[in-house]
XYZ file of C-alpha atoms in Angstrom:
239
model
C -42.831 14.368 4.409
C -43.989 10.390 4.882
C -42.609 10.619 1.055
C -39.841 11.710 1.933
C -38.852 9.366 5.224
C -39.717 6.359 2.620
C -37.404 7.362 -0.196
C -34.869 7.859 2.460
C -35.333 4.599 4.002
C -35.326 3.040 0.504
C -31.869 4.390 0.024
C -30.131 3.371 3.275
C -31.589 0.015 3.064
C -29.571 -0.442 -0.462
C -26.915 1.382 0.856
C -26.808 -1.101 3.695
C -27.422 -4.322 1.176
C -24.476 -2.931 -0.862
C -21.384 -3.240 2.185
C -23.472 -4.011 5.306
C -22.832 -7.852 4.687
C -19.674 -7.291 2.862
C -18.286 -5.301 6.105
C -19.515 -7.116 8.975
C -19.868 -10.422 7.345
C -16.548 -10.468 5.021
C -14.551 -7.465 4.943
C -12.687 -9.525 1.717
C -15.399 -9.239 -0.007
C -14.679 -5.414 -1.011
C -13.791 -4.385 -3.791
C -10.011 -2.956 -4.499
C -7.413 -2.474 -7.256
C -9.612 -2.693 -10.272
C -6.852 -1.170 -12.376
C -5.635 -3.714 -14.979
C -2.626 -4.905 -14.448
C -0.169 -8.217 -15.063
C 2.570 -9.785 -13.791
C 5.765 -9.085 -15.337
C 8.455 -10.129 -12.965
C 8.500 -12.646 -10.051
C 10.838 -13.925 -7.057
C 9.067 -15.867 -4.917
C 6.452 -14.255 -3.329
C 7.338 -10.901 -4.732
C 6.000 -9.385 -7.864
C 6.511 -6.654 -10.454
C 3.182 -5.645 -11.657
C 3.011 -3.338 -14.529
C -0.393 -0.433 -14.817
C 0.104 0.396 -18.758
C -0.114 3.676 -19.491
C -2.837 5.387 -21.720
C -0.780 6.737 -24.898
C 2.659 6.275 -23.709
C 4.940 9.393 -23.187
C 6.034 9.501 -20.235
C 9.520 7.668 -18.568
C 8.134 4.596 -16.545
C 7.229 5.130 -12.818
C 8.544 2.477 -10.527
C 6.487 2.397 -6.746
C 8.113 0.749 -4.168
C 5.491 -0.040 -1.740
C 6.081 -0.720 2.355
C 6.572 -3.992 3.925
C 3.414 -3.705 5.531
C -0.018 -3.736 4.321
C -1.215 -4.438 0.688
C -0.248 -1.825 -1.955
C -3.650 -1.187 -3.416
C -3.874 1.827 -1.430
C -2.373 3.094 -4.968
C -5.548 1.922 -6.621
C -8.320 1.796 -3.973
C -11.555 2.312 -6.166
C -12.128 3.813 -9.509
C -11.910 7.860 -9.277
C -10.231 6.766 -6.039
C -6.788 5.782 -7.216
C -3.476 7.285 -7.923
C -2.596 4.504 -10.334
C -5.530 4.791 -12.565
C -4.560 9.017 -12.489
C -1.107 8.263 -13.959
C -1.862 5.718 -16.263
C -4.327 8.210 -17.286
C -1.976 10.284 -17.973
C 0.510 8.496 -20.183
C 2.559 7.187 -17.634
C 3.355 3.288 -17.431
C 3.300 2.017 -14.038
C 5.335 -0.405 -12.372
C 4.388 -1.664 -8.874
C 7.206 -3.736 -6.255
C 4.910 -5.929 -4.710
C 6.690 -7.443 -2.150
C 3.793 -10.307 -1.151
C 3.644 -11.965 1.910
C 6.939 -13.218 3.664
C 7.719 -17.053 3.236
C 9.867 -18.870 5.983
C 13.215 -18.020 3.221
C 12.391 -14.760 3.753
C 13.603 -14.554 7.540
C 17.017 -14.475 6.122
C 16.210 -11.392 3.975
C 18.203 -8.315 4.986
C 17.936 -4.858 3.307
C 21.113 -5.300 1.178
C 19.121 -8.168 -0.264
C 16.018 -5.897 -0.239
C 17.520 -3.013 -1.951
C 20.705 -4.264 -4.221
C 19.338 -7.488 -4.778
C 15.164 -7.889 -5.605
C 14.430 -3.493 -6.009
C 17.969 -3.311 -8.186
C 16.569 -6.131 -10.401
C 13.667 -4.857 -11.248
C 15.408 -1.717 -12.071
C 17.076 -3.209 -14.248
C 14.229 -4.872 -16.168
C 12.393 -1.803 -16.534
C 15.514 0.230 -17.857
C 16.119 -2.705 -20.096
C 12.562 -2.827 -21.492
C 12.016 0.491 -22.180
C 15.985 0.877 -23.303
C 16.386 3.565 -20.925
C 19.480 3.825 -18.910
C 17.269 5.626 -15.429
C 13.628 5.572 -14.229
C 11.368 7.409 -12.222
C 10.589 6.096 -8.849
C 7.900 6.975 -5.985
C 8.482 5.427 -2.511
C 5.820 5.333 0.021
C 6.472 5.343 3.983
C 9.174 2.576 4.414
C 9.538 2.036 0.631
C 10.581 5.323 0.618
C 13.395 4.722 2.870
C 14.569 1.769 0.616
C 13.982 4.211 -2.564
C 15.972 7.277 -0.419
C 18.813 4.310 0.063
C 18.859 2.727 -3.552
C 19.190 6.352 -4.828
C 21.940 7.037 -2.969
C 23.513 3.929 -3.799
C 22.612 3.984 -7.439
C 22.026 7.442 -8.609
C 22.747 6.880 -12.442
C 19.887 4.348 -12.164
C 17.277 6.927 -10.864
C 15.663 10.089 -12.674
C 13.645 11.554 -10.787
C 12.715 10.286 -6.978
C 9.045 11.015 -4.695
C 8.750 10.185 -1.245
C 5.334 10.143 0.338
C 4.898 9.658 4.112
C 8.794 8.383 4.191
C 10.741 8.018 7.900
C 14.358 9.227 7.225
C 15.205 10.821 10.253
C 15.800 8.284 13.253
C 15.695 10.971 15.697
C 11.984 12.445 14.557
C 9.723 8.898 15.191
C 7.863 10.416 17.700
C 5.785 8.044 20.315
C 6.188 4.913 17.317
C 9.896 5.568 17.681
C 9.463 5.147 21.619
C 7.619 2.250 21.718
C 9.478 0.513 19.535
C 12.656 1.172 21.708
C 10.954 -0.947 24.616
C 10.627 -3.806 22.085
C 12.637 -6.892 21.589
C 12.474 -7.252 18.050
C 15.290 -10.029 18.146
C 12.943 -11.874 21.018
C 10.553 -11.540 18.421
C 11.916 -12.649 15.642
C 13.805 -15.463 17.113
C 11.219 -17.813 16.670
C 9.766 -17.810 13.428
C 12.148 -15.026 11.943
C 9.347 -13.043 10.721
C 6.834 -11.241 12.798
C 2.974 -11.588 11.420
C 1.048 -9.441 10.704
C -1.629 -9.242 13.398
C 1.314 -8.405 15.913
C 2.489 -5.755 13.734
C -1.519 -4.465 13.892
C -1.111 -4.187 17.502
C 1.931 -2.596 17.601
C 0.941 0.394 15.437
C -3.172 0.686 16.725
C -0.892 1.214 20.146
C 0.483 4.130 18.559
C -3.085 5.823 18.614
C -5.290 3.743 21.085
C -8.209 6.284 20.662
C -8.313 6.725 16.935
C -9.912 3.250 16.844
C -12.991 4.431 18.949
C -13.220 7.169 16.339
C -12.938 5.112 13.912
C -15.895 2.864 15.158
C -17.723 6.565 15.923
C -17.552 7.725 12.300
C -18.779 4.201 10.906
C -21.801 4.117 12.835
C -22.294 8.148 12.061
C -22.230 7.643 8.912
C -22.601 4.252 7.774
C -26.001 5.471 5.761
C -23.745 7.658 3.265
C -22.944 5.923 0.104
C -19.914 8.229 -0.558
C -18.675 7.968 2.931
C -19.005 3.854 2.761
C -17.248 3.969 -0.989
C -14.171 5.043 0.891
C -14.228 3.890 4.080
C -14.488 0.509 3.517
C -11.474 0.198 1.335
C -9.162 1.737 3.476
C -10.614 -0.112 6.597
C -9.784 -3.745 4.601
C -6.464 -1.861 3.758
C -5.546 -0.879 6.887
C -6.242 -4.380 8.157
């Protein structure tokens, strides 16, 4: 049994070596989107990455990611990542990385959004593969700007996902009602972009007591390996 308690010990003590310091130190420090990728398109701070596919033979995938937060929640860790299933799977992915908002950008609307930077990159895709339609996959409010450039463009798009993708304005629930009590032109006024640690509190507001939880299942678990190896990722994502 003293065998036993030792070997144990030996484990969490590497366990806690491998993202103690990482997590409470420098959450930056983990790890995410080790898919290969480059740059194949840029305006200003956005970018079109491109995933390429294993043995091409599929019709190229275009995601259009949210706003808010970092994309790599497509490609969290190896074995952990939608992108590296696909281009697995013969599929060449394209990611709309929209970056992080410059002071031009306060003057963006969505018709600039959606028929200017996402129909331009349509374009280039269709062009380089000499396709006249893609695929596309929208997540939450990507997927409203994919559900919108569909309907705007339909001979552009093939085939269109949605994951986790607000269409409905009367079905937002308590985020909807908050949000109503906001002054998002106050807000904006200023600056003409709101940052990112406001937009943290707005949504943790959403679900006060899932951040004790949080904290609760960290410190439950923080001596499993497998429960770290996922936890950590999305906690930098969702940050």
């Amino acid at each position: 049994m003293l065998i036993d308690f030792i070997n144990t010990l030996k484990d969490q003590v590497k366990i806690k070596a491998k993202y103690g310091i990482e997590f409470v130190g420098d959450p930056e420090k983990i790890e995410v989107g080790l898919t290969p990728r480059s740059i194949v398109y840029t305006e200003g701070s956005k970018n079109l990455y491109l995933y390429k596919g294993k043995n091409e033979k599929n019709s190229p995938l275009l995601l259009v990611y949210s706003l808010i937060n970092r994309p790599y929640i497509f490609d969290l860790r190896p074995n952990r990542s939608m992108i590296e299933f696909l281009t697995n799977n013969g599929f060449d992915i394209y990611l709309l990385d929209w970056g992080d908002p410059r002071p031009e950008d306060a003057f963006s609307d969505l018709s600039e959004l959606i028929n200017g930077t996402m129909n331009r990159a349509v374009n280039y895709i269709a062009k380089l593969h000499n396709q006249k339609s893609i695929d596309m996959l929208g997540y939450c409010m990507g997927g409203t700007f994919a559900s919108i450039y569909t309907a705007i463009y339909p001979d552009k798009i093939n085939k269109l996902t949605l994951l986790t993708t607000p269409l409905s304005k009367n079905e937002g629930g308590l985020l909807q009602d908050i949000g109503k009590k906001l002054d998002v032109d106050k807000a904006l006024s200023s600056k003409g972009i709101i940052s990112g640690r406001e937009m943290k509190m707005f949504f943790n507001s959403v679900k006060p007591v899932g951040m004790i939880k949080k904290e609760r299942d960290f410190w439950k678990n923080k001596g499993e390996e497998k429960f770290l190896d996922t936890f950590l990722p999305v906690e930098k994502w969702s940050n």
